[in-house]
Amino acid sequence: MSILPYIGIAVTLIIVILLARPMGSYIARAFDYTPGRLDRWFGPLEKGIYRVGGVRQENQTWKQYAAAVLISNTVLLLVVYMIFRLQDKLPLNPAGIGAMSPDLAFNTAVSFMTNTNLQHYSGESGLSLFSQMTAIVFMMFVSPATGIAVAIAFIRGLAGKPLGNFFVDLTRAVTRILLPLACVAAIILIGLGVPQTLQTGVTAQTLQGAQQQIATGPMGTFLAIKELGNNGGGFMGANSAHPFENPGGISNMLQIMLMMLVPVSLPFTYGKMVGNNKQGRVLFVSMMMMFIVILSVSLVSEHQGNPLIQQAGIQQGTGSMEGKEVRIGVEQSSFYSVVTTASETGAVNTMHDTLTPIAGMVAIGNMMLNTVFGGSGVGVLNVLMYAIIAVFLSGLMVGRTPEFLGRKIEGREMKLIAVTLLIQPLLILAPTAIALMAYPDTISNPGYHGLTQVLYEFTSSAANNGSGFEGLGDNTIFWNVSTGVVMFIARYFSMITLLAVAGSLLMKKPVPETSGTLRTDQPLFGLVFVVAVVIVGALTFFPALVLGPIAEQLTL
Amino acid sequence: MKNVWITLRTSAILFVLCCVLYQLAITGIAKVAMPHQAAGSLVYNSNHDVIGSELIGQSFTDPHYFQGRVSSIEYNANGSGSPNYAPSNPDLSKRIEESVAAWQKQNPDVPVSSLPVDLVTNSGSGLDPDITPQAAAAQIPRISQLTGLKADQLQSLVQENTTSAQLGIFGEPAVNVLKLNLAVQQLRAQS
């Protein structure tokens, strides 16, 4: 066992931790409506966009904001659905790829609009160059921008300010955060070996004298926004395990940093926007500690490898290598699998179906929690929801009306949050049960692992993650429609309920802080927050995990 | 209805920014500044014909060559992927037994205990261009016997084509199978 890959992991995490705070305050400034220095840079371009778009820069109520989110996303969903259905007739289709079936086009359109990027097709054979460069890349910018906008509106509500304007926030998320960073990241990634060409393939005459068709494409620009926007959908079927989509150790590290950047920064954005940096730091530290514990479990499991391979007399000095790439190695693959599920990105550099059972369970567990750190924007929304739950639980224990940031948390808010909490297990467990009964033939791996495959697919859909246990035969009408519906409800239900919570808090009179107020910027609150996440989030799914990955591990 | 109209108009201009300008400008920059990477890190022979990509593995079934990892798609780079065998899947154990049997047949002098795990496992992409240095070393006795090249000559070729982890800590040491076999081919042509 070499210590070097672990140093690589530590260095990556330290860089991410150092970037989180400055990036968090940058995001806060980017969405500040009072004129500032950033307006000089981005103002002219944005004014042009508002003029062409007909956007009036006025504050919206929570209902108007939610309506703008829903309507805009639905309109775009219909447009990209049409592109997928008509891609055989549209230009830029050198490989002659056919139209998508209605159910697959529905699934793919919902998947990319909801920032999930679950893929029931393979990039090389399922999408034309036009679809990749327009529908997919456009969704990869707009869907994380939508998530960030809603999170910012929610935080404004907590801070007692008007929620803002959705179209202004969406534009700013693109012009001030996603687009500039994607440009820089794309150029670095291309320098590291990611192709960037409008040719979709080359033919090579191999050393053994055979013909090898090599698929290429404009992958550098695609990859940058795929990771930065917590999208995760691969240009190629094998995603970031493909040597073009992840040529080496540095590109792997860079992708991990891009996936974590926005989610780890948003707690600091929250702190800054509510005028108390400590509020954000408490949440960040609590989550980072949970992350490191989760990562360690995965690393230990992967390093031990597969006992069945050991029995065949093969030495597994390097750990479990099935489904992994040599240049990346076991440790960096395990790290990537934890980061991609923690940040709800869904990009993979190793096939998650082949992970050792406990590492697979860690991946599912991350998506079930959906808070450490969660996706672009929606992550911090969930985190703040758990923070309110933690405040509520503490309030119950001491017998006072709970307060959060100087506003009383009462029946209406808690009802909305309770429904939001309950919808997630319903969206995961109910369809899992149906699929296990009705479609066991789509499962590719026998035994306990088969149950995990189905559970993983719906968990990934409900968390808007998008990775999969890809052995599952999921391009069927049942899987396309059921996961499409789950992705849609999971994405927009919590956005609407939480915007309603923000709208409701905004109406309340602030109460002065007294000596009896629970301080939410202290380490003790961090502990209560962690306990709330573990009890409410993890225990819900424990029985399902026992039947799947834990049973598989025990019987290996 | 107003929202629909604003969405369409705002999207049109964001589309120009995010899809047209972003992708075309960077494609242009890449073509000028990094033509080798942008085209897919292609490898050419002396006649300027493409013989492969540094980053994409090729199928080497001929025992005279160093062989790469198991690939269920037989290194067809027009696709990618793996069979997604779970650790508990009996098909995985069966496939590994077959790989071990094939190894013993081709390499009777090298015991199974020195057969590295990367040679009997399917990579994630099915296109892994690399093997571990141990996997290359384990194949030296066979290739030496079949080609008549000396083991220490082959050993130094393997060393020349081994890259260590990037910056020492990111990734793992790896031997590029295509580059190694090109070097072997060259050496055979000389001798």
PDB file of N, CA, C and O in Angstrom, chain A residues 247-276:
ATOM      1  N   PRO A 247      -8.152  11.987 -18.868  1.00  0.00           N
ATOM      2  CA  PRO A 247      -6.907  11.409 -19.381  1.00  0.00           C
ATOM      3  C   PRO A 247      -5.879  11.033 -18.322  1.00  0.00           C
ATOM      4  O   PRO A 247      -4.980  10.254 -18.613  1.00  0.00           O
ATOM      5  N   GLY A 248      -5.957  11.563 -17.103  1.00  0.00           N
ATOM      6  CA  GLY A 248      -4.919  11.212 -16.131  1.00  0.00           C
ATOM      7  C   GLY A 248      -5.230  11.685 -14.732  1.00  0.00           C
ATOM      8  O   GLY A 248      -6.325  12.168 -14.440  1.00  0.00           O
ATOM      9  N   GLY A 249      -4.229  11.571 -13.855  1.00  0.00           N
ATOM     10  CA  GLY A 249      -4.422  11.894 -12.444  1.00  0.00           C
ATOM     11  C   GLY A 249      -4.787  13.345 -12.200  1.00  0.00           C
ATOM     12  O   GLY A 249      -5.606  13.655 -11.329  1.00  0.00           O
ATOM     13  N   ILE A 250      -4.162  14.281 -12.958  1.00  0.00           N
ATOM     14  CA  ILE A 250      -4.448  15.699 -12.709  1.00  0.00           C
ATOM     15  C   ILE A 250      -5.855  16.049 -13.180  1.00  0.00           C
ATOM     16  O   ILE A 250      -6.590  16.765 -12.491  1.00  0.00           O
ATOM     17  N   SER A 251      -6.251  15.528 -14.350  1.00  0.00           N
ATOM     18  CA  SER A 251      -7.607  15.838 -14.821  1.00  0.00           C
ATOM     19  C   SER A 251      -8.631  15.272 -13.847  1.00  0.00           C
ATOM     20  O   SER A 251      -9.679  15.875 -13.606  1.00  0.00           O
ATOM     21  N   ASN A 252      -8.307  14.137 -13.247  1.00  0.00           N
ATOM     22  CA  ASN A 252      -9.191  13.528 -12.266  1.00  0.00           C
ATOM     23  C   ASN A 252      -9.348  14.432 -11.035  1.00  0.00           C
ATOM     24  O   ASN A 252     -10.457  14.694 -10.570  1.00  0.00           O
ATOM     25  N   MET A 253      -8.219  14.950 -10.571  1.00  0.00           N
ATOM     26  CA  MET A 253      -8.228  15.835  -9.402  1.00  0.00           C
ATOM     27  C   MET A 253      -9.008  17.104  -9.717  1.00  0.00           C
ATOM     28  O   MET A 253      -9.823  17.577  -8.919  1.00  0.00           O
ATOM     29  N   LEU A 254      -8.782  17.643 -10.909  1.00  0.00           N
ATOM     30  CA  LEU A 254      -9.456  18.881 -11.306  1.00  0.00           C
ATOM     31  C   LEU A 254     -10.971  18.682 -11.367  1.00  0.00           C
ATOM     32  O   LEU A 254     -11.750  19.538 -10.939  1.00  0.00           O
ATOM     33  N   GLN A 255     -11.398  17.524 -11.879  1.00  0.00           N
ATOM     34  CA  GLN A 255     -12.833  17.257 -11.959  1.00  0.00           C
ATOM     35  C   GLN A 255     -13.442  17.186 -10.568  1.00  0.00           C
ATOM     36  O   GLN A 255     -14.545  17.679 -10.327  1.00  0.00           O
ATOM     37  N   ILE A 256     -12.720  16.568  -9.639  1.00  0.00           N
ATOM     38  CA  ILE A 256     -13.214  16.472  -8.262  1.00  0.00           C
ATOM     39  C   ILE A 256     -13.374  17.872  -7.669  1.00  0.00           C
ATOM     40  O   ILE A 256     -14.387  18.199  -7.045  1.00  0.00           O
ATOM     41  N   MET A 257     -12.382  18.740  -7.936  1.00  0.00           N
ATOM     42  CA  MET A 257     -12.468  20.100  -7.408  1.00  0.00           C
ATOM     43  C   MET A 257     -13.640  20.864  -8.027  1.00  0.00           C
ATOM     44  O   MET A 257     -14.337  21.603  -7.336  1.00  0.00           O
ATOM     45  N   LEU A 258     -13.845  20.684  -9.329  1.00  0.00           N
ATOM     46  CA  LEU A 258     -14.954  21.386  -9.986  1.00  0.00           C
ATOM     47  C   LEU A 258     -16.294  20.936  -9.429  1.00  0.00           C
ATOM     48  O   LEU A 258     -17.209  21.732  -9.241  1.00  0.00           O
ATOM     49  N   MET A 259     -16.412  19.623  -9.145  1.00  0.00           N
ATOM     50  CA  MET A 259     -17.672  19.110  -8.608  1.00  0.00           C
ATOM     51  C   MET A 259     -17.956  19.695  -7.233  1.00  0.00           C
ATOM     52  O   MET A 259     -19.087  19.965  -6.878  1.00  0.00           O
ATOM     53  N   MET A 260     -16.893  19.873  -6.422  1.00  0.00           N
ATOM     54  CA  MET A 260     -17.108  20.308  -5.041  1.00  0.00           C
ATOM     55  C   MET A 260     -17.233  21.814  -4.925  1.00  0.00           C
ATOM     56  O   MET A 260     -17.816  22.317  -3.961  1.00  0.00           O
ATOM     57  N   LEU A 261     -16.692  22.547  -5.894  1.00  0.00           N
ATOM     58  CA  LEU A 261     -16.504  23.992  -5.724  1.00  0.00           C
ATOM     59  C   LEU A 261     -17.781  24.739  -5.317  1.00  0.00           C
ATOM     60  O   LEU A 261     -17.814  25.395  -4.269  1.00  0.00           O
ATOM     61  N   VAL A 262     -18.821  24.662  -6.119  1.00  0.00           N
ATOM     62  CA  VAL A 262     -20.034  25.439  -5.808  1.00  0.00           C
ATOM     63  C   VAL A 262     -20.730  24.901  -4.549  1.00  0.00           C
ATOM     64  O   VAL A 262     -21.068  25.677  -3.654  1.00  0.00           O
ATOM     65  N   PRO A 263     -20.948  23.575  -4.433  1.00  0.00           N
ATOM     66  CA  PRO A 263     -21.625  23.082  -3.228  1.00  0.00           C
ATOM     67  C   PRO A 263     -20.922  23.435  -1.912  1.00  0.00           C
ATOM     68  O   PRO A 263     -21.593  23.773  -0.948  1.00  0.00           O
ATOM     69  N   VAL A 264     -19.573  23.381  -1.871  1.00  0.00           N
ATOM     70  CA  VAL A 264     -18.917  23.686  -0.585  1.00  0.00           C
ATOM     71  C   VAL A 264     -18.887  25.185  -0.313  1.00  0.00           C
ATOM     72  O   VAL A 264     -18.742  25.605   0.835  1.00  0.00           O
ATOM     73  N   SER A 265     -19.038  25.996  -1.377  1.00  0.00           N
ATOM     74  CA  SER A 265     -18.963  27.443  -1.173  1.00  0.00           C
ATOM     75  C   SER A 265     -20.277  28.030  -0.677  1.00  0.00           C
ATOM     76  O   SER A 265     -20.282  29.039   0.026  1.00  0.00           O
ATOM     77  N   LEU A 266     -21.389  27.406  -1.077  1.00  0.00           N
ATOM     78  CA  LEU A 266     -22.686  28.018  -0.782  1.00  0.00           C
ATOM     79  C   LEU A 266     -22.985  28.197   0.715  1.00  0.00           C
ATOM     80  O   LEU A 266     -23.638  29.165   1.090  1.00  0.00           O
ATOM     81  N   PRO A 267     -22.529  27.300   1.621  1.00  0.00           N
ATOM     82  CA  PRO A 267     -22.739  27.603   3.041  1.00  0.00           C
ATOM     83  C   PRO A 267     -22.118  28.943   3.444  1.00  0.00           C
ATOM     84  O   PRO A 267     -22.707  29.693   4.230  1.00  0.00           O
ATOM     85  N   PHE A 268     -20.944  29.267   2.867  1.00  0.00           N
ATOM     86  CA  PHE A 268     -20.320  30.555   3.187  1.00  0.00           C
ATOM     87  C   PHE A 268     -21.099  31.711   2.563  1.00  0.00           C
ATOM     88  O   PHE A 268     -21.189  32.793   3.140  1.00  0.00           O
ATOM     89  N   THR A 269     -21.667  31.450   1.362  1.00  0.00           N
ATOM     90  CA  THR A 269     -22.519  32.464   0.742  1.00  0.00           C
ATOM     91  C   THR A 269     -23.685  32.781   1.674  1.00  0.00           C
ATOM     92  O   THR A 269     -24.035  33.936   1.897  1.00  0.00           O
ATOM     93  N   TYR A 270     -24.258  31.709   2.229  1.00  0.00           N
ATOM     94  CA  TYR A 270     -25.375  31.861   3.174  1.00  0.00           C
ATOM     95  C   TYR A 270     -24.946  32.699   4.368  1.00  0.00           C
ATOM     96  O   TYR A 270     -25.623  33.667   4.743  1.00  0.00           O
ATOM     97  N   GLY A 271     -23.798  32.349   4.944  1.00  0.00           N
ATOM     98  CA  GLY A 271     -23.311  33.095   6.109  1.00  0.00           C
ATOM     99  C   GLY A 271     -23.181  34.574   5.798  1.00  0.00           C
ATOM    100  O   GLY A 271     -23.624  35.436   6.555  1.00  0.00           O
ATOM    101  N   LYS A 272     -22.574  34.857   4.656  1.00  0.00           N
ATOM    102  CA  LYS A 272     -22.349  36.249   4.281  1.00  0.00           C
ATOM    103  C   LYS A 272     -23.680  36.975   4.050  1.00  0.00           C
ATOM    104  O   LYS A 272     -23.856  38.119   4.459  1.00  0.00           O
ATOM    105  N   MET A 273     -24.616  36.281   3.393  1.00  0.00           N
ATOM    106  CA  MET A 273     -25.869  36.952   3.052  1.00  0.00           C
ATOM    107  C   MET A 273     -26.751  37.218   4.272  1.00  0.00           C
ATOM    108  O   MET A 273     -27.532  38.162   4.275  1.00  0.00           O
ATOM    109  N   VAL A 274     -26.646  36.357   5.304  1.00  0.00           N
ATOM    110  CA  VAL A 274     -27.440  36.636   6.506  1.00  0.00           C
ATOM    111  C   VAL A 274     -26.652  37.498   7.497  1.00  0.00           C
ATOM    112  O   VAL A 274     -27.110  37.755   8.607  1.00  0.00           O
ATOM    113  N   GLY A 275     -25.463  37.916   7.073  1.00  0.00           N
ATOM    114  CA  GLY A 275     -24.704  38.864   7.878  1.00  0.00           C
ATOM    115  C   GLY A 275     -23.991  38.261   9.074  1.00  0.00           C
ATOM    116  O   GLY A 275     -23.697  38.945  10.043  1.00  0.00           O
ATOM    117  N   ASN A 276     -23.714  36.949   9.049  1.00  0.00           N
ATOM    118  CA  ASN A 276     -22.973  36.319  10.133  1.00  0.00           C
ATOM    119  C   ASN A 276     -22.215  35.124   9.565  1.00  0.00           C
ATOM    120  O   ASN A 276     -22.760  34.046   9.372  1.00  0.00           O
TER     121      ASN A 276
END
